[in-house]
Tab-separated table of C-alpha atoms and ligand atoms in Angstrom:
chain	number	residue	atom	x	y	z
A	32	MET	CA	-6.313	12.275	-23.820
A	33	MET	CA	-3.803	11.042	-21.113
A	34	ARG	CA	-5.006	11.161	-17.777
A	35	SER	CA	-3.247	11.192	-14.307
A	36	ILE	CA	-4.188	9.455	-11.521
A	37	VAL	CA	-2.946	9.557	-7.580
A	38	LEU	CA	-2.731	6.561	-5.618
A	39	VAL	CA	-1.740	6.800	-1.999
A	40	ALA	CA	-0.266	4.654	0.879
A	41	GLY	CA	0.789	5.785	3.984
A	42	ALA	CA	1.001	3.000	6.407
A	43	ARG	CA	1.251	-0.578	6.244
A	44	PRO	CA	-2.459	-2.292	5.761
A	45	ASN	CA	-2.126	0.392	2.781
A	46	PHE	CA	0.824	-1.139	0.705
A	47	MET	CA	-0.402	-4.808	-0.152
A	48	LYS	CA	-4.027	-2.865	-1.549
A	49	VAL	CA	-1.975	-0.222	-3.391
A	50	ALA	CA	0.053	-3.104	-5.531
A	51	PRO	CA	-2.317	-5.153	-7.307
A	52	ILE	CA	-3.956	-1.882	-8.585
A	53	LEU	CA	-0.667	-0.197	-9.347
A	54	ARG	CA	-0.409	-3.958	-11.424
A	55	ALA	CA	-3.153	-3.718	-13.119
A	56	LEU	CA	-3.118	-0.460	-14.445
A	57	ARG	CA	0.086	-1.684	-15.817
A	58	GLU	CA	-1.149	-4.874	-16.998
A	59	ARG	CA	-4.019	-2.779	-19.117
A	60	SER	CA	-3.343	-0.198	-21.726
A	61	SER	CA	-5.662	2.506	-21.053
A	62	ASN	CA	-5.345	6.451	-20.688
A	63	LEU	CA	-5.170	6.082	-17.100
A	64	VAL	CA	-1.481	7.360	-15.886
A	65	PRO	CA	-0.816	6.148	-12.118
A	66	SER	CA	1.315	7.715	-9.695
A	67	LEU	CA	2.218	7.010	-5.893
A	68	VAL	CA	2.180	9.037	-3.258
A	69	HIS	CA	3.512	7.613	-0.305
A	70	THR	CA	3.026	10.101	3.147
A	71	GLY	CA	5.724	8.534	5.098
A	72	GLN	CA	3.079	7.647	8.495
A	73	HIS	CA	5.055	4.457	8.363
A	74	TYR	CA	8.613	4.999	7.808
A	75	ASP	CA	10.924	2.216	9.206
A	76	PHE	CA	11.650	-0.407	6.433
A	77	GLU	CA	10.175	-3.367	8.219
A	78	MET	CA	7.160	-1.388	8.204
A	79	SER	CA	7.158	0.063	4.788
A	80	GLY	CA	10.433	-0.670	2.505
A	81	VAL	CA	10.176	-4.425	2.149
A	82	PHE	CA	6.294	-3.803	1.300
A	83	PHE	CA	7.631	-2.344	-1.446
A	84	GLU	CA	10.328	-4.864	-2.408
A	85	GLN	CA	8.573	-8.045	-2.273
A	86	LEU	CA	4.928	-6.712	-3.621
A	87	GLY	CA	6.901	-5.107	-6.747
A	88	ILE	CA	6.091	-1.548	-6.183
A	89	ASP	CA	7.850	0.630	-8.802
A	90	ALA	CA	5.352	2.890	-9.768
A	91	PRO	CA	7.168	6.347	-9.666
A	92	THR	CA	6.789	7.330	-5.461
A	93	VAL	CA	6.556	10.434	-4.128
A	94	SER	CA	7.302	10.675	-0.579
A	95	LEU	CA	5.670	13.118	1.736
A	96	GLN	CA	7.584	12.075	4.549
A	97	VAL	CA	4.850	12.884	7.515
A	98	GLY	CA	6.517	10.897	9.770
A	99	SER	CA	4.751	10.392	13.504
A	100	GLY	CA	2.438	12.318	15.723
A	101	SER	CA	-0.383	13.242	17.721
A	102	HIS	CA	-3.746	12.671	15.643
A	103	GLY	CA	-3.825	16.111	15.335
A	104	ALA	CA	-0.349	16.827	14.306
A	105	GLN	CA	-0.052	13.960	11.984
A	106	THR	CA	-3.316	14.728	9.933
A	107	GLY	CA	-2.213	18.252	9.266
A	108	ARG	CA	0.942	17.405	8.219
A	109	LEU	CA	-0.759	14.832	5.500
A	110	MET	CA	-3.266	17.421	4.815
A	111	SER	CA	-0.606	20.442	4.078
A	112	SER	CA	2.198	17.886	2.622
A	113	PHE	CA	-0.470	16.474	0.233
A	114	GLU	CA	-1.869	19.682	-0.735
A	115	ALA	CA	1.302	21.414	-1.773
A	116	HIS	CA	2.124	18.199	-3.730
A	117	LEU	CA	-1.009	18.413	-6.131
A	118	LEU	CA	-0.771	21.836	-6.897
A	119	GLY	CA	3.035	21.603	-7.534
A	120	LEU	CA	1.990	18.978	-10.326
A	121	PRO	CA	1.711	20.490	-13.622
A	122	ASP	CA	-1.839	19.821	-13.740
A	123	LEU	CA	-4.600	18.647	-10.925
A	124	PRO	CA	-4.683	14.859	-11.599
A	125	ARG	CA	-8.420	13.368	-12.587
A	126	GLY	CA	-8.764	11.530	-9.677
A	127	VAL	CA	-6.936	10.564	-5.984
A	128	LEU	CA	-7.346	6.844	-4.867
A	129	VAL	CA	-7.032	6.120	-1.469
A	130	VAL	CA	-7.176	2.500	0.256
A	131	GLY	CA	-8.223	1.469	3.869
A	132	ASP	CA	-8.880	3.172	6.522
A	133	VAL	CA	-5.237	5.170	8.277
A	134	ASN	CA	-4.721	9.147	8.702
A	135	SER	CA	-3.089	9.126	5.632
A	136	THR	CA	-6.547	7.952	3.720
A	137	MET	CA	-8.910	10.531	5.309
A	138	ALA	CA	-6.308	13.530	5.374
A	139	CYS	CA	-5.505	12.863	1.567
A	140	ALA	CA	-9.306	12.116	0.526
A	141	LEU	CA	-10.327	15.568	2.246
A	142	VAL	CA	-7.159	17.461	0.583
A	143	ALA	CA	-8.655	16.419	-3.241
A	144	THR	CA	-12.077	16.536	-2.202
A	145	LYS	CA	-11.253	20.534	-1.642
A	146	LEU	CA	-9.432	21.068	-4.746
A	147	GLY	CA	-12.228	19.961	-6.649
A	148	ILE	CA	-10.456	16.411	-7.362
A	149	ALA	CA	-12.467	13.352	-7.862
A	150	VAL	CA	-12.074	10.449	-5.140
A	151	ALA	CA	-12.304	6.909	-5.101
A	152	HIS	CA	-12.270	5.145	-1.548
A	153	VAL	CA	-11.293	1.369	-1.984
A	154	GLU	CA	-12.289	-0.959	1.218
A	155	ALA	CA	-15.747	1.711	1.037
A	156	GLY	CA	-18.734	0.945	3.977
A	157	LEU	CA	-16.918	-0.816	6.182
A	158	ARG	CA	-18.154	0.312	9.824
A	159	SER	CA	-17.425	-0.858	13.439
A	160	CYS	CA	-20.185	1.455	14.724
A	161	ASP	CA	-17.781	2.417	17.144
A	162	ARG	CA	-16.315	6.228	17.226
A	163	THR	CA	-13.688	5.503	20.097
A	164	MET	CA	-11.532	4.042	17.285
A	165	PRO	CA	-10.039	6.567	15.164
A	166	GLU	CA	-10.359	4.143	11.667
A	167	GLU	CA	-14.251	4.588	12.395
A	168	ILE	CA	-13.871	8.403	12.041
A	169	ASN	CA	-11.120	7.874	9.217
A	170	ARG	CA	-14.103	5.393	7.679
A	171	LEU	CA	-16.961	8.083	7.785
A	172	VAL	CA	-15.048	11.125	6.816
A	173	THR	CA	-13.582	9.217	3.914
A	174	ASP	CA	-17.145	7.500	2.317
A	175	ALA	CA	-18.873	11.034	3.011
A	176	VAL	CA	-16.616	12.864	0.424
A	177	ALA	CA	-15.540	10.107	-2.075
A	178	ASP	CA	-17.242	10.144	-5.318
A	179	LEU	CA	-16.398	6.147	-5.648
A	180	LEU	CA	-17.308	4.276	-2.931
A	181	LEU	CA	-15.669	0.563	-4.110
A	182	VAL	CA	-16.577	-1.575	-1.746
A	183	SER	CA	-14.954	-4.890	-0.660
A	184	GLU	CA	-17.617	-7.371	1.795
A	185	PRO	CA	-21.375	-7.235	1.905
A	186	SER	CA	-21.519	-5.642	5.305
A	187	GLY	CA	-20.187	-2.580	3.280
A	188	LEU	CA	-23.183	-2.188	0.852
A	189	ASP	CA	-25.707	-2.477	3.691
A	190	ASN	CA	-24.111	0.009	5.611
A	191	LEU	CA	-23.931	2.536	2.409
A	192	VAL	CA	-27.540	1.969	1.623
A	193	ARG	CA	-28.421	2.550	5.140
A	194	GLU	CA	-26.431	5.856	5.344
A	195	GLY	CA	-28.855	6.570	2.274
A	196	VAL	CA	-25.768	6.945	-0.237
A	197	ASP	CA	-26.680	7.242	-3.667
A	198	PRO	CA	-26.408	4.040	-5.374
A	199	SER	CA	-24.447	5.241	-8.337
A	200	ARG	CA	-21.409	6.224	-6.297
A	201	ILE	CA	-21.448	2.905	-4.683
A	202	HIS	CA	-19.586	-0.537	-6.480
A	203	TYR	CA	-19.161	-3.855	-5.098
A	204	VAL	CA	-15.231	-4.710	-6.511
A	205	GLY	CA	-14.431	-7.172	-3.836
A	206	ASN	CA	-11.153	-7.675	-1.837
A	207	VAL	CA	-8.126	-6.088	-3.307
A	208	MET	CA	-6.280	-7.302	-0.284
A	209	ILE	CA	-6.958	-11.064	-0.812
A	210	ASP	CA	-5.126	-10.224	-4.337
A	211	SER	CA	-2.260	-9.665	-3.148
A	212	LEU	CA	-2.429	-12.617	-0.876
A	213	ILE	CA	-3.136	-14.837	-3.876
A	214	ASP	CA	-0.447	-13.654	-5.517
A	215	GLN	CA	1.804	-14.176	-3.226
A	216	LEU	CA	1.052	-17.515	-1.028
A	217	PRO	CA	3.612	-19.392	-3.543
A	218	ALA	CA	6.293	-17.086	-2.193
A	219	ALA	CA	5.457	-16.731	1.189
A	220	ARG	CA	4.755	-21.041	1.228
A	221	ALA	CA	8.381	-21.344	-0.109
A	222	LEU	CA	9.697	-19.190	2.600
A	223	GLU	CA	8.808	-22.193	4.682
A	224	MET	CA	8.305	-19.756	7.650
A	225	ALA	CA	7.567	-22.186	10.382
A	226	LYS	CA	11.288	-24.098	10.256
A	227	GLN	CA	12.720	-20.601	10.244
A	228	LEU	CA	10.756	-19.621	13.331
A	229	GLY	CA	11.862	-23.237	14.911
A	230	VAL	CA	8.033	-24.161	15.376
A	231	ARG	CA	6.204	-26.927	14.092
A	232	PRO	CA	3.143	-26.382	11.683
A	233	ARG	CA	-0.144	-25.782	12.902
A	234	GLU	CA	1.364	-26.336	16.594
A	235	TYR	CA	2.171	-22.298	17.302
A	236	ALA	CA	-0.199	-19.237	18.013
A	237	LEU	CA	0.764	-16.673	16.113
A	238	VAL	CA	-0.093	-13.128	18.021
A	239	THR	CA	-0.356	-9.299	17.129
A	240	LEU	CA	-1.159	-6.396	19.020
A	241	HIS	CA	-1.169	-2.374	18.107
A	242	ARG	CA	-4.343	-1.053	18.880
A	243	PRO	CA	-4.543	1.983	21.216
A	244	SER	CA	-7.751	0.471	22.956
A	245	ASN	CA	-5.036	-2.494	24.099
A	246	VAL	CA	-1.338	-1.384	24.335
A	247	ASP	CA	-1.733	2.155	25.317
A	248	SER	CA	-3.617	1.517	28.752
A	249	PRO	CA	-0.790	-0.318	31.011
A	250	GLU	CA	-3.589	-1.970	32.696
A	251	ARG	CA	-4.502	-3.525	29.493
A	252	LEU	CA	-1.430	-4.519	28.122
A	253	ALA	CA	-0.319	-6.153	31.081
A	254	ALA	CA	-3.028	-8.518	30.934
A	255	LEU	CA	-2.872	-9.270	27.178
A	256	ALA	CA	1.062	-9.811	28.271
A	257	GLU	CA	-0.266	-12.521	30.965
A	258	LEU	CA	-2.812	-13.682	28.323
A	259	VAL	CA	0.539	-14.320	26.327
A	260	GLU	CA	2.515	-16.047	29.083
A	261	ARG	CA	-0.440	-18.244	29.637
A	262	ILE	CA	-0.897	-19.276	25.899
A	263	ALA	CA	2.997	-20.142	25.762
A	264	LYS	CA	2.042	-22.743	28.362
A	265	ILE	CA	0.520	-25.016	26.122
A	266	THR	CA	1.932	-24.089	22.583
A	267	THR	CA	4.085	-22.474	21.494
A	268	VAL	CA	3.653	-18.376	20.776
A	269	VAL	CA	5.040	-16.007	17.952
A	270	PHE	CA	5.009	-12.825	18.066
A	271	PRO	CA	5.740	-10.267	16.128
A	272	VAL	CA	5.801	-6.787	18.104
A	273	HIS	CA	4.553	-3.487	16.206
A	274	PRO	CA	6.494	-0.576	16.780
A	275	ARG	CA	3.591	0.953	18.804
A	276	THR	CA	3.435	-1.998	21.068
A	277	ARG	CA	7.340	-2.337	21.725
A	278	HIS	CA	7.471	1.557	22.780
A	279	LYS	CA	4.988	0.498	25.216
A	280	LEU	CA	5.939	-2.800	26.432
A	281	GLU	CA	9.490	-1.321	27.338
A	282	GLU	CA	8.008	1.358	28.966
A	283	LEU	CA	6.036	-0.876	31.745
A	284	GLY	CA	8.977	-3.105	31.615
A	285	LEU	CA	7.327	-6.109	30.402
A	286	ALA	CA	9.483	-6.203	26.900
A	287	ALA	CA	12.474	-8.480	28.720
A	288	ARG	CA	9.430	-10.551	30.643
A	289	LEU	CA	8.049	-11.476	27.674
A	290	ALA	CA	11.280	-11.858	25.921
A	291	ALA	CA	12.055	-14.133	28.405
A	292	ALA	CA	9.472	-16.353	29.073
A	293	PRO	CA	9.389	-19.665	28.152
A	294	GLY	CA	7.559	-20.596	24.722
A	295	VAL	CA	7.075	-16.866	23.232
A	296	ARG	CA	9.191	-16.000	20.630
A	297	LEU	CA	9.633	-12.476	20.353
A	298	CYS	CA	9.874	-10.436	17.202
A	299	ALA	CA	10.613	-7.586	15.191
A	300	PRO	CA	7.531	-7.127	12.355
A	301	LEU	CA	7.743	-9.408	9.954
A	302	GLY	CA	7.914	-8.695	6.210
A	303	TYR	CA	4.612	-9.569	3.968
A	304	ARG	CA	5.383	-12.911	2.973
A	305	GLU	CA	7.043	-13.613	6.105
A	306	PHE	CA	3.976	-13.064	8.106
A	307	LEU	CA	1.561	-14.522	5.505
A	308	GLY	CA	3.531	-17.565	5.596
A	309	ALA	CA	3.706	-17.495	9.416
A	310	MET	CA	-0.342	-17.097	9.471
A	311	ASP	CA	-0.501	-19.921	7.190
A	312	THR	CA	0.879	-22.520	8.899
A	313	ALA	CA	-0.665	-21.456	12.561
A	314	ARG	CA	-2.672	-23.222	14.627
A	315	VAL	CA	-4.485	-20.229	15.856
A	316	VAL	CA	-3.895	-16.453	15.163
A	317	VAL	CA	-4.820	-13.981	18.075
A	318	THR	CA	-5.046	-10.220	16.870
A	319	ASP	CA	-6.605	-6.775	17.089
A	320	SER	CA	-5.696	-6.188	13.322
A	321	GLY	CA	-8.637	-5.503	11.072
A	322	GLY	CA	-6.414	-6.824	7.847
A	323	ILE	CA	-5.869	-9.840	9.413
A	324	GLN	CA	-9.058	-11.102	10.188
A	325	GLU	CA	-9.629	-11.074	6.545
A	326	GLU	CA	-6.054	-12.662	5.584
A	327	THR	CA	-7.025	-15.670	8.028
A	328	THR	CA	-10.779	-16.074	6.700
A	329	HIS	CA	-8.928	-16.531	2.957
A	330	LEU	CA	-6.994	-19.163	4.365
A	331	GLY	CA	-9.235	-20.733	6.752
A	332	VAL	CA	-6.773	-20.177	9.671
A	333	SER	CA	-8.722	-19.699	13.262
A	334	CYS	CA	-8.511	-16.219	14.058
A	335	ILE	CA	-9.367	-14.736	17.778
A	336	THR	CA	-9.889	-10.968	17.550
A	337	LEU	CA	-9.140	-8.641	20.883
A	338	ARG	CA	-11.887	-6.146	20.392
A	339	SER	CA	-15.538	-5.969	20.802
A	340	ASN	CA	-16.373	-5.227	17.348
A	341	THR	CA	-15.572	-5.645	13.858
A	342	GLU	CA	-15.845	-3.684	10.498
A	343	ARG	CA	-15.412	-7.097	8.677
A	344	PRO	CA	-18.194	-9.114	10.105
A	345	ILE	CA	-17.960	-11.486	6.993
A	346	THR	CA	-15.245	-12.888	8.884
A	347	ILE	CA	-17.134	-13.861	11.686
A	348	THR	CA	-20.172	-15.067	9.908
A	349	GLN	CA	-17.785	-17.282	7.992
A	350	GLY	CA	-16.650	-18.775	11.231
A	351	THR	CA	-12.882	-18.400	11.104
A	352	ASN	CA	-13.410	-15.460	13.474
A	353	VAL	CA	-14.153	-14.653	16.836
A	354	LEU	CA	-14.501	-11.273	18.954
A	355	VAL	CA	-13.728	-11.899	22.528
A	356	GLY	CA	-14.052	-8.164	23.592
A	357	ASP	CA	-12.307	-6.760	26.836
A	358	SER	CA	-12.440	-10.093	28.701
A	359	VAL	CA	-8.747	-11.682	28.561
A	360	GLU	CA	-10.337	-14.891	30.261
A	361	ASP	CA	-12.818	-14.969	27.346
A	362	ALA	CA	-10.078	-15.017	25.184
A	363	TRP	CA	-8.241	-17.753	27.011
A	364	ASN	CA	-11.234	-19.967	26.677
A	365	ALA	CA	-11.231	-19.069	22.732
A	366	VAL	CA	-7.597	-19.902	22.132
A	367	GLN	CA	-8.067	-23.473	24.355
A	368	ALA	CA	-11.328	-23.986	22.108
A	369	ARG	CA	-9.549	-23.382	19.148
A	370	LEU	CA	-6.537	-25.556	19.921
A	371	VAL	CA	-9.010	-28.594	20.143
A	372	ASN	CA	-11.486	-27.418	17.274
A	373	PRO	CA	-9.617	-25.513	14.673
A	374	ALA	CA	-11.639	-23.321	12.066
A	375	LEU	CA	-13.139	-25.167	9.097
A	376	PRO	CA	-12.155	-23.501	5.706
A	377	ALA	CA	-14.330	-20.962	4.956
A	378	ALA	CA	-16.844	-20.880	1.829
A	379	PRO	CA	-15.544	-18.591	-1.079
A	380	ILE	CA	-16.557	-15.158	-0.705
A	381	ASP	CA	-17.791	-13.274	-3.743
A	382	GLY	CA	-15.071	-10.804	-5.346
A	383	TRP	CA	-12.283	-12.173	-2.581
A	384	ASP	CA	-10.681	-14.169	-5.812
A	385	GLY	CA	-7.565	-11.908	-7.060
A	386	ARG	CA	-9.353	-10.044	-9.657
A	387	ALA	CA	-10.861	-6.956	-7.376
A	388	ALA	CA	-8.088	-4.855	-8.793
A	389	HIS	CA	-9.558	-5.317	-12.169
A	390	ARG	CA	-12.801	-4.852	-11.275
A	391	ILE	CA	-11.942	-1.161	-9.432
A	392	ILE	CA	-9.845	-0.398	-12.953
A	393	ASP	CA	-13.200	-1.153	-14.639
A	394	VAL	CA	-14.908	1.589	-12.148
A	395	LEU	CA	-12.426	3.999	-13.004
A	396	LEU	CA	-12.245	3.408	-16.890
A	397	ASP	CA	-15.566	3.931	-17.001
A	398	ARG	CA	-16.025	7.181	-14.631
A	399	TRP	CA	-12.579	8.443	-14.815
A	400	SER	CA	-10.815	8.318	-18.343
B	734	LIG	C1	-1.918	3.182	11.915
B	734	LIG	C2	-3.439	3.206	11.738
B	734	LIG	C3	-3.948	1.879	12.233
B	734	LIG	C4	-3.388	0.541	11.580
B	734	LIG	C5	-2.080	0.303	11.906
B	734	LIG	C6	-1.190	-0.820	11.126
B	734	LIG	C7	-4.096	5.301	12.010
B	734	LIG	C8	-4.793	6.353	12.885
B	734	LIG	N1	-3.831	3.935	12.309
B	734	LIG	O1	-1.812	2.400	13.647
B	734	LIG	O2	-5.302	2.248	11.902
B	734	LIG	O3	-4.337	-0.771	11.558
B	734	LIG	O4	-1.056	1.694	11.110
B	734	LIG	O5	-0.195	-0.696	11.600
B	734	LIG	O6	-3.637	5.554	10.651
B	734	LIG	N2	5.875	4.123	14.484
B	734	LIG	C9	7.090	3.153	14.543
B	734	LIG	N3	7.558	3.563	13.237
B	734	LIG	C10	6.854	3.486	12.239
B	734	LIG	C11	5.592	3.808	11.953
B	734	LIG	C12	5.191	4.290	13.703
B	734	LIG	O7	8.200	3.601	15.003
B	734	LIG	O8	7.259	3.261	11.042
B	734	LIG	C13	5.868	3.847	15.837
B	734	LIG	C14	5.646	5.540	16.390
B	734	LIG	O9	6.069	5.822	17.567
B	734	LIG	C15	4.535	6.284	16.235
B	734	LIG	C16	3.457	5.010	16.357
B	734	LIG	O10	4.108	3.730	16.001
B	734	LIG	O11	3.737	7.087	17.254
B	734	LIG	C17	2.489	4.579	16.097
B	734	LIG	O12	2.001	5.289	14.339
B	734	LIG	P1	1.136	5.597	13.874
B	734	LIG	O13	1.249	5.478	12.525
B	734	LIG	O14	0.732	6.791	14.207
B	734	LIG	O15	-0.413	4.878	14.336
B	734	LIG	P2	-0.332	2.807	14.390
B	734	LIG	O16	-0.381	2.745	15.630
B	734	LIG	O17	1.212	2.417	13.514
């Protein structure tokens, strides 16, 4: 008997996680028939459409177009739209698969579980133990209701076991985002991004910033903008600017100043391949992203994370990533140190091998087919 399953993606860090799962489902003949719901949490071409193009996501896609808003408003819209979608289907699906830790992940997991539909969570068990982060709340809620907890790094197993989760719900599958990275790296390298950006390989810092804790406070954002200018005095800085950050920089009158600063290359958010290529040949990456900590670890590129904690501690133990907390001075010192002594290539991590999507399908076939 054919069984339908619904995959959910909504924001930029979701697309490279659903793509390999859809592809693996296509490659394996099974009775699981996937459809993809794009919630529309991210909607600009450069935050969404370019990922569909480059990652070859061509599953039948339903778009819910929920857009931006406060957490309450956005989560509410996500839930009512996704519920209406599920109830409008000829039959309820066998399962709903959500990825990551964005509002779309949590909202759709809640809706499915309340309709009695089984939920699988890809990237389960990650914990920053910092409940001021919206993503931490999303992780805790999603893991609490998901039936299948699909874990990407060893700390995820430890956290779930510590929380008393029944082991039958937990499966170590590895990191599906690394499946996309491995698949797309040759195409990313062929773009010769350093050349396109007008910089020399290994002679630039790549900066990204978007976390509310870094960009929503004017004082903090101003201090980080100063840090960017300071780094640019010793090495070129490439800074693709997230829309949230762009709005805040413009409000503070800092966008024009940064754009005019010598050695700073501001640009719009890059496509998946372009960003991967830019990361691959960077001397150092300075970021507050979650996924970039993992991607740099796989690439063996130095990463300096502008946060006090990480839900991805393997990136620290592997030696590629360092946390510098709130201190701009510590960030500055870490950048200088990494320019002199870059990270050594990390040792292979169990399940970060390009086959995580297939292990996910193995679990789904066992439990849902
Ligand atoms: C969201 C995720 C975050 C993830 C990040 C990656 C949550 C709570 N946060 O944060 O975990 O790391 O995505 O990018 O789910 N905007 C646009 N165009 C877009 C999307 C957003 O201009 O296509 C602007 C809007 O002004 C919006 C703001 O960015 O209000 C924030 O977008 P939102 O999705 O709420 O959160 P992110 O900061 O992107």
